Amino acid sequence: NAGVTQTPKFRVLKTGQSMTLLCAQDMNHEYMYWYRQDPGMGLRLIHYSVGEGTTAKGEVPDGYNVSRLKKQNFLLGLESAAPSQTSVYFCASSHLGHRGRHGSSYNEQFFGPGTRLTVL
Amino acid sequence: RKEVEQDPGPFNVPEGATVAFNCTYSNSASQSFFWYRQDCRKEPKLLMSVYSSGNEDGRFTAQLNRASQYISLLIRDSKLSDSATYLCVVNFPLRGNKLVFGAGTILRVKS
């Protein structure tokens, strides 16, 4: 199993250009997520999906769009890139939350290797 | 106040030392707690979940204090390979049960 894969690994864009980041998972997970990670800050949720054909906004959705046309793929689009979108982008996936042996509900997230995006 | 707060460190410790990190969270309704490990320029990976009764996995011990709303991670007999950033992660039930990540604590183990 490849787990969670992301393409591309690196990209440099000029302000105003558009691009799509692709995330793929082969674990048959229902949930998928897009995060961005900036220095000194925790991972921040951009958008997420609880199943094929459904998406929802996370904490920082402005300037991004997503699509989940197939269960295994989750695409993140930047329509008009801005320097503030320079970041490392991580995709993650998980099963539905379920009860662990101590009664807690949890959903371990598995992450892709990340995409380093620079917007000039 | 940040929803999940960690001391950024770095914690510089010699091999064999015991080191502990704390993490505070703001939502008293949170039910799921985790420690993730992130190596430099790599993706986060689950280190261990944190249970109410506390749990241990080899050299790692995690504890939860609901009354004071913090979790802790204790690493005994530190190895060079333990050098990484440790992320505290908490679920927020009123926000669709999404996970909120702390900014991380940097650990550097030196020989």
PDB file of C-alpha atoms in Angstrom:
ATOM      1  CA  ASN A   1       0.000   0.000   0.000  1.00  0.00           C
ATOM      2  CA  ALA A   2       1.255   3.473  -0.898  1.00  0.00           C
ATOM      3  CA  GLY A   3      -0.833   5.090   1.856  1.00  0.00           C
ATOM      4  CA  VAL A   4      -1.390   8.786   1.132  1.00  0.00           C
ATOM      5  CA  THR A   5       0.426  10.333  -1.809  1.00  0.00           C
ATOM      6  CA  GLN A   6       0.591  13.953  -2.946  1.00  0.00           C
ATOM      7  CA  THR A   7       1.624  15.567  -6.205  1.00  0.00           C
ATOM      8  CA  PRO A   8       3.532  17.682  -6.856  1.00  0.00           C
ATOM      9  CA  LYS A   9       6.151  17.695  -4.085  1.00  0.00           C
ATOM     10  CA  PHE A  10       7.367  21.215  -4.879  1.00  0.00           C
ATOM     11  CA  ARG A  11       5.990  24.102  -6.899  1.00  0.00           C
ATOM     12  CA  VAL A  12       6.803  27.764  -7.457  1.00  0.00           C
ATOM     13  CA  LEU A  13       4.019  30.002  -8.730  1.00  0.00           C
ATOM     14  CA  LYS A  14       3.754  33.647  -9.658  1.00  0.00           C
ATOM     15  CA  THR A  15       1.039  35.754  -8.064  1.00  0.00           C
ATOM     16  CA  GLY A  16      -2.230  35.233  -9.899  1.00  0.00           C
ATOM     17  CA  GLN A  17      -1.415  31.818 -11.348  1.00  0.00           C
ATOM     18  CA  SER A  18      -3.604  28.845 -10.648  1.00  0.00           C
ATOM     19  CA  MET A  19      -2.771  25.268  -9.771  1.00  0.00           C
ATOM     20  CA  THR A  20      -4.238  22.040  -8.433  1.00  0.00           C
ATOM     21  CA  LEU A  21      -2.723  19.821  -5.768  1.00  0.00           C
ATOM     22  CA  LEU A  22      -3.659  16.162  -5.951  1.00  0.00           C
ATOM     23  CA  CYS A  23      -4.024  13.832  -2.992  1.00  0.00           C
ATOM     24  CA  ALA A  24      -4.644  10.111  -3.363  1.00  0.00           C
ATOM     25  CA  GLN A  25      -5.152   7.392  -0.743  1.00  0.00           C
ATOM     26  CA  ASP A  26      -5.450   3.639  -1.160  1.00  0.00           C
ATOM     27  CA  MET A  27      -6.736   2.787   2.341  1.00  0.00           C
ATOM     28  CA  ASN A  28     -10.431   3.138   1.472  1.00  0.00           C
ATOM     29  CA  HIS A  29     -10.783   5.965   4.000  1.00  0.00           C
ATOM     30  CA  GLU A  30     -14.016   7.911   4.098  1.00  0.00           C
ATOM     31  CA  TYR A  31     -12.563  11.175   5.416  1.00  0.00           C
ATOM     32  CA  MET A  32      -9.969  13.299   3.688  1.00  0.00           C
ATOM     33  CA  TYR A  33      -8.451  16.640   4.730  1.00  0.00           C
ATOM     34  CA  TRP A  34      -6.266  19.432   3.436  1.00  0.00           C
ATOM     35  CA  TYR A  35      -4.047  21.339   5.888  1.00  0.00           C
ATOM     36  CA  ARG A  36      -1.473  24.039   5.590  1.00  0.00           C
ATOM     37  CA  GLN A  37       1.498  24.337   7.926  1.00  0.00           C
ATOM     38  CA  ASP A  38       3.324  27.618   8.502  1.00  0.00           C
ATOM     39  CA  PRO A  39       6.314  28.297  10.780  1.00  0.00           C
ATOM     40  CA  GLY A  40       5.341  28.676  14.434  1.00  0.00           C
ATOM     41  CA  MET A  41       1.774  27.616  13.807  1.00  0.00           C
ATOM     42  CA  GLY A  42      -0.015  24.317  14.042  1.00  0.00           C
ATOM     43  CA  LEU A  43      -1.513  22.616  11.046  1.00  0.00           C
ATOM     44  CA  ARG A  44      -4.622  24.529  10.018  1.00  0.00           C
ATOM     45  CA  LEU A  45      -7.514  22.814   8.297  1.00  0.00           C
ATOM     46  CA  ILE A  46      -8.397  24.292   4.902  1.00  0.00           C
ATOM     47  CA  HIS A  47     -11.176  21.998   3.681  1.00  0.00           C
ATOM     48  CA  TYR A  48     -12.255  18.475   4.380  1.00  0.00           C
ATOM     49  CA  SER A  49     -14.515  15.782   2.977  1.00  0.00           C
ATOM     50  CA  VAL A  50     -16.553  13.129   4.750  1.00  0.00           C
ATOM     51  CA  GLY A  51     -17.225  11.140   1.605  1.00  0.00           C
ATOM     52  CA  GLU A  52     -17.254  11.052  -2.165  1.00  0.00           C
ATOM     53  CA  GLY A  53     -19.035  14.055  -3.607  1.00  0.00           C
ATOM     54  CA  THR A  54     -19.081  16.043  -0.348  1.00  0.00           C
ATOM     55  CA  THR A  55     -16.788  18.798   0.887  1.00  0.00           C
ATOM     56  CA  ALA A  56     -16.852  21.275   3.758  1.00  0.00           C
ATOM     57  CA  LYS A  57     -14.929  24.343   4.852  1.00  0.00           C
ATOM     58  CA  GLY A  58     -12.309  24.166   7.532  1.00  0.00           C
ATOM     59  CA  GLU A  59     -10.596  26.881   9.507  1.00  0.00           C
ATOM     60  CA  VAL A  60      -8.906  28.774   6.629  1.00  0.00           C
ATOM     61  CA  PRO A  61     -10.848  28.077   3.395  1.00  0.00           C
ATOM     62  CA  ASP A  62     -10.545  31.467   1.664  1.00  0.00           C
ATOM     63  CA  GLY A  63      -8.662  31.365  -1.638  1.00  0.00           C
ATOM     64  CA  TYR A  64      -8.977  27.587  -1.995  1.00  0.00           C
ATOM     65  CA  ASN A  65     -11.469  25.205  -3.571  1.00  0.00           C
ATOM     66  CA  VAL A  66     -11.680  21.427  -3.362  1.00  0.00           C
ATOM     67  CA  SER A  67     -13.342  18.524  -5.079  1.00  0.00           C
ATOM     68  CA  ARG A  68     -13.861  14.868  -4.153  1.00  0.00           C
ATOM     69  CA  LEU A  69     -15.152  13.205  -7.302  1.00  0.00           C
ATOM     70  CA  LYS A  70     -13.695   9.829  -6.358  1.00  0.00           C
ATOM     71  CA  LYS A  71     -13.384   8.362  -2.887  1.00  0.00           C
ATOM     72  CA  GLN A  72      -9.635   7.911  -3.213  1.00  0.00           C
ATOM     73  CA  ASN A  73      -8.825  11.410  -4.505  1.00  0.00           C
ATOM     74  CA  PHE A  74      -9.090  14.867  -2.960  1.00  0.00           C
ATOM     75  CA  LEU A  75      -8.056  17.871  -5.039  1.00  0.00           C
ATOM     76  CA  LEU A  76      -7.083  21.295  -3.701  1.00  0.00           C
ATOM     77  CA  GLY A  77      -7.242  24.211  -6.120  1.00  0.00           C
ATOM     78  CA  LEU A  78      -5.787  27.682  -5.948  1.00  0.00           C
ATOM     79  CA  GLU A  79      -7.563  29.855  -8.523  1.00  0.00           C
ATOM     80  CA  SER A  80      -5.393  32.955  -8.146  1.00  0.00           C
ATOM     81  CA  ALA A  81      -2.342  32.340  -6.006  1.00  0.00           C
ATOM     82  CA  ALA A  82      -1.160  34.976  -3.525  1.00  0.00           C
ATOM     83  CA  PRO A  83       2.148  35.229  -1.599  1.00  0.00           C
ATOM     84  CA  SER A  84       0.172  34.568   1.623  1.00  0.00           C
ATOM     85  CA  GLN A  85      -0.465  31.068   0.288  1.00  0.00           C
ATOM     86  CA  THR A  86       3.214  30.195   0.429  1.00  0.00           C
ATOM     87  CA  SER A  87       3.181  27.221   2.766  1.00  0.00           C
ATOM     88  CA  VAL A  88       3.571  23.478   3.126  1.00  0.00           C
ATOM     89  CA  TYR A  89       0.342  21.672   2.275  1.00  0.00           C
ATOM     90  CA  PHE A  90      -0.488  18.310   3.802  1.00  0.00           C
ATOM     91  CA  CYS A  91      -3.261  15.986   2.823  1.00  0.00           C
ATOM     92  CA  ALA A  92      -4.567  13.436   5.317  1.00  0.00           C
ATOM     93  CA  SER A  93      -7.166  10.699   5.408  1.00  0.00           C
ATOM     94  CA  SER A  94      -8.914   8.683   8.085  1.00  0.00           C
ATOM     95  CA  HIS A  95     -11.696   6.209   8.687  1.00  0.00           C
ATOM     96  CA  LEU A  96     -14.861   7.380  10.372  1.00  0.00           C
ATOM     97  CA  GLY A  97     -14.263   8.052  14.053  1.00  0.00           C
ATOM     98  CA  HIS A  98     -14.891   4.968  16.156  1.00  0.00           C
ATOM     99  CA  ARG A  99     -14.747   3.912  19.768  1.00  0.00           C
ATOM    100  CA  GLY A 100     -11.356   2.891  21.014  1.00  0.00           C
ATOM    101  CA  ARG A 101     -10.808   0.299  23.724  1.00  0.00           C
ATOM    102  CA  HIS A 102     -10.928   2.954  26.435  1.00  0.00           C
ATOM    103  CA  GLY A 103     -14.237   4.266  25.159  1.00  0.00           C
ATOM    104  CA  SER A 104     -12.869   7.364  23.495  1.00  0.00           C
ATOM    105  CA  SER A 105     -13.853   8.262  19.980  1.00  0.00           C
ATOM    106  CA  TYR A 106     -10.951   8.845  17.690  1.00  0.00           C
ATOM    107  CA  ASN A 107      -9.928   8.911  14.067  1.00  0.00           C
ATOM    108  CA  GLU A 108      -6.198   8.568  13.467  1.00  0.00           C
ATOM    109  CA  GLN A 109      -5.221  10.645  10.493  1.00  0.00           C
ATOM    110  CA  PHE A 110      -2.626   9.422   8.012  1.00  0.00           C
ATOM    111  CA  PHE A 111      -0.695  12.143   6.239  1.00  0.00           C
ATOM    112  CA  GLY A 112       0.854  12.478   2.821  1.00  0.00           C
ATOM    113  CA  PRO A 113       4.465  13.696   2.416  1.00  0.00           C
ATOM    114  CA  GLY A 114       3.443  17.306   1.764  1.00  0.00           C
ATOM    115  CA  THR A 115       3.689  19.835  -1.062  1.00  0.00           C
ATOM    116  CA  ARG A 116       5.983  22.827  -0.645  1.00  0.00           C
ATOM    117  CA  LEU A 117       4.446  25.772  -2.459  1.00  0.00           C
ATOM    118  CA  THR A 118       6.085  29.142  -2.958  1.00  0.00           C
ATOM    119  CA  VAL A 119       4.140  32.042  -4.450  1.00  0.00           C
ATOM    120  CA  LEU A 120       6.296  34.919  -5.699  1.00  0.00           C
TER     121      LEU A 120
ATOM    122  CA  ARG B   1      -5.964  32.004  24.198  1.00  0.00           C
ATOM    123  CA  LYS B   2      -4.911  29.395  21.650  1.00  0.00           C
ATOM    124  CA  GLU B   3      -7.121  26.334  21.451  1.00  0.00           C
ATOM    125  CA  VAL B   4      -4.146  23.997  21.824  1.00  0.00           C
ATOM    126  CA  GLU B   5      -0.994  25.434  23.339  1.00  0.00           C
ATOM    127  CA  GLN B   6       2.493  23.961  23.585  1.00  0.00           C
ATOM    128  CA  ASP B   7       5.887  25.225  24.678  1.00  0.00           C
ATOM    129  CA  PRO B   8       7.770  25.518  21.364  1.00  0.00           C
ATOM    130  CA  GLY B   9      11.121  24.641  22.976  1.00  0.00           C
ATOM    131  CA  PRO B  10      13.611  23.616  21.837  1.00  0.00           C
ATOM    132  CA  PHE B  11      14.307  21.131  24.589  1.00  0.00           C
ATOM    133  CA  ASN B  12      17.969  20.179  24.359  1.00  0.00           C
ATOM    134  CA  VAL B  13      18.717  17.022  26.348  1.00  0.00           C
ATOM    135  CA  PRO B  14      21.560  14.492  26.489  1.00  0.00           C
ATOM    136  CA  GLU B  15      21.068  10.881  25.459  1.00  0.00           C
ATOM    137  CA  GLY B  16      19.559   8.845  28.264  1.00  0.00           C
ATOM    138  CA  ALA B  17      17.744  11.778  29.841  1.00  0.00           C
ATOM    139  CA  THR B  18      14.081  11.874  30.749  1.00  0.00           C
ATOM    140  CA  VAL B  19      12.099  14.731  29.249  1.00  0.00           C
ATOM    141  CA  ALA B  20       8.460  15.782  29.571  1.00  0.00           C
ATOM    142  CA  PHE B  21       6.220  18.017  27.496  1.00  0.00           C
ATOM    143  CA  ASN B  22       2.883  19.495  28.461  1.00  0.00           C
ATOM    144  CA  CYS B  23       0.074  20.727  26.284  1.00  0.00           C
ATOM    145  CA  THR B  24      -3.000  22.694  27.353  1.00  0.00           C
ATOM    146  CA  TYR B  25      -6.334  22.759  25.526  1.00  0.00           C
ATOM    147  CA  SER B  26      -9.214  25.178  25.811  1.00  0.00           C
ATOM    148  CA  ASN B  27     -12.330  23.060  25.193  1.00  0.00           C
ATOM    149  CA  SER B  28     -13.534  21.132  28.228  1.00  0.00           C
ATOM    150  CA  ALA B  29     -15.747  18.985  25.948  1.00  0.00           C
ATOM    151  CA  SER B  30     -12.774  17.495  24.072  1.00  0.00           C
ATOM    152  CA  GLN B  31     -12.656  13.718  24.257  1.00  0.00           C
ATOM    153  CA  SER B  32      -9.822  12.561  22.012  1.00  0.00           C
ATOM    154  CA  PHE B  33      -6.185  13.403  22.519  1.00  0.00           C
ATOM    155  CA  PHE B  34      -3.077  12.398  20.626  1.00  0.00           C
ATOM    156  CA  TRP B  35       0.615  12.967  20.334  1.00  0.00           C
ATOM    157  CA  TYR B  36       1.984  13.074  16.797  1.00  0.00           C
ATOM    158  CA  ARG B  37       5.642  13.151  15.866  1.00  0.00           C
ATOM    159  CA  GLN B  38       6.969  15.193  12.954  1.00  0.00           C
ATOM    160  CA  ASP B  39      10.517  14.863  11.663  1.00  0.00           C
ATOM    161  CA  CYS B  40      12.158  17.770   9.886  1.00  0.00           C
ATOM    162  CA  ARG B  41      10.488  18.400   6.515  1.00  0.00           C
ATOM    163  CA  LYS B  42       8.350  15.273   6.855  1.00  0.00           C
ATOM    164  CA  GLU B  43       4.704  14.575   7.474  1.00  0.00           C
ATOM    165  CA  PRO B  44       3.233  14.124  10.996  1.00  0.00           C
ATOM    166  CA  LYS B  45       2.789  10.549  12.187  1.00  0.00           C
ATOM    167  CA  LEU B  46       0.756   9.276  15.107  1.00  0.00           C
ATOM    168  CA  LEU B  47       2.961   8.525  18.118  1.00  0.00           C
ATOM    169  CA  MET B  48       0.255   7.550  20.569  1.00  0.00           C
ATOM    170  CA  SER B  49      -3.280   8.248  21.652  1.00  0.00           C
ATOM    171  CA  VAL B  50      -3.848   9.565  25.169  1.00  0.00           C
ATOM    172  CA  TYR B  51      -6.385   7.765  27.326  1.00  0.00           C
ATOM    173  CA  SER B  52      -8.082   8.952  30.502  1.00  0.00           C
ATOM    174  CA  SER B  53      -6.291   6.352  32.602  1.00  0.00           C
ATOM    175  CA  GLY B  54      -2.911   7.224  31.125  1.00  0.00           C
ATOM    176  CA  ASN B  55      -1.016   4.894  28.847  1.00  0.00           C
ATOM    177  CA  GLU B  56       2.480   3.725  28.185  1.00  0.00           C
ATOM    178  CA  ASP B  57       4.206   2.500  25.058  1.00  0.00           C
ATOM    179  CA  GLY B  58       7.772   1.452  25.715  1.00  0.00           C
ATOM    180  CA  ARG B  59       9.750   4.534  26.723  1.00  0.00           C
ATOM    181  CA  PHE B  60       6.783   6.842  26.132  1.00  0.00           C
ATOM    182  CA  THR B  61       4.091   7.654  28.683  1.00  0.00           C
ATOM    183  CA  ALA B  62       1.084   9.863  27.999  1.00  0.00           C
ATOM    184  CA  GLN B  63      -1.237  11.283  30.620  1.00  0.00           C
ATOM    185  CA  LEU B  64      -4.423  13.315  30.622  1.00  0.00           C
ATOM    186  CA  ASN B  65      -5.555  15.747  33.304  1.00  0.00           C
ATOM    187  CA  ARG B  66      -9.130  16.749  32.498  1.00  0.00           C
ATOM    188  CA  ALA B  67      -9.564  18.993  35.522  1.00  0.00           C
ATOM    189  CA  SER B  68      -6.661  21.205  34.457  1.00  0.00           C
ATOM    190  CA  GLN B  69      -7.177  20.550  30.735  1.00  0.00           C
ATOM    191  CA  TYR B  70      -3.715  19.412  29.832  1.00  0.00           C
ATOM    192  CA  ILE B  71      -1.993  16.349  28.469  1.00  0.00           C
ATOM    193  CA  SER B  72       1.600  15.336  28.905  1.00  0.00           C
ATOM    194  CA  LEU B  73       4.185  13.195  27.173  1.00  0.00           C
ATOM    195  CA  LEU B  74       7.116  11.681  29.060  1.00  0.00           C
ATOM    196  CA  ILE B  75      10.061  10.204  27.212  1.00  0.00           C
ATOM    197  CA  ARG B  76      12.486   8.079  29.220  1.00  0.00           C
ATOM    198  CA  ASP B  77      16.013   7.105  28.205  1.00  0.00           C
ATOM    199  CA  SER B  78      16.051   9.554  25.285  1.00  0.00           C
ATOM    200  CA  LYS B  79      17.648   8.376  22.037  1.00  0.00           C
ATOM    201  CA  LEU B  80      19.185  10.464  19.284  1.00  0.00           C
ATOM    202  CA  SER B  81      16.380   9.199  17.061  1.00  0.00           C
ATOM    203  CA  ASP B  82      13.798  10.841  19.336  1.00  0.00           C
ATOM    204  CA  SER B  83      14.864  14.248  17.996  1.00  0.00           C
ATOM    205  CA  ALA B  84      11.765  15.636  16.298  1.00  0.00           C
ATOM    206  CA  THR B  85       8.838  17.991  16.789  1.00  0.00           C
ATOM    207  CA  TYR B  86       6.048  16.608  18.957  1.00  0.00           C
ATOM    208  CA  LEU B  87       2.553  17.795  18.106  1.00  0.00           C
ATOM    209  CA  CYS B  88      -0.276  17.810  20.603  1.00  0.00           C
ATOM    210  CA  VAL B  89      -3.628  17.105  18.934  1.00  0.00           C
ATOM    211  CA  VAL B  90      -7.098  17.489  20.415  1.00  0.00           C
ATOM    212  CA  ASN B  91     -10.568  16.990  19.001  1.00  0.00           C
ATOM    213  CA  PHE B  92     -13.152  19.750  19.283  1.00  0.00           C
ATOM    214  CA  PRO B  93     -16.610  18.118  19.342  1.00  0.00           C
ATOM    215  CA  LEU B  94     -18.507  21.318  18.678  1.00  0.00           C
ATOM    216  CA  ARG B  95     -16.525  21.916  15.494  1.00  0.00           C
ATOM    217  CA  GLY B  96     -17.561  18.747  13.676  1.00  0.00           C
ATOM    218  CA  ASN B  97     -15.243  16.657  15.812  1.00  0.00           C
ATOM    219  CA  LYS B  98     -12.293  17.972  13.854  1.00  0.00           C
ATOM    220  CA  LEU B  99      -8.772  17.721  15.188  1.00  0.00           C
ATOM    221  CA  VAL B 100      -6.844  20.829  16.235  1.00  0.00           C
ATOM    222  CA  PHE B 101      -3.068  20.666  16.151  1.00  0.00           C
ATOM    223  CA  GLY B 102      -0.701  22.485  18.457  1.00  0.00           C
ATOM    224  CA  ALA B 103       2.299  24.250  16.922  1.00  0.00           C
ATOM    225  CA  GLY B 104       4.632  21.604  18.328  1.00  0.00           C
ATOM    226  CA  THR B 105       7.502  21.217  20.772  1.00  0.00           C
ATOM    227  CA  ILE B 106      10.997  20.725  19.374  1.00  0.00           C
ATOM    228  CA  LEU B 107      13.136  18.058  21.024  1.00  0.00           C
ATOM    229  CA  ARG B 108      16.848  17.746  20.319  1.00  0.00           C
ATOM    230  CA  VAL B 109      18.682  14.814  21.850  1.00  0.00           C
ATOM    231  CA  LYS B 110      22.459  15.155  21.806  1.00  0.00           C
ATOM    232  CA  SER B 111      25.223  12.616  22.347  1.00  0.00           C
TER     233      SER B 111
END
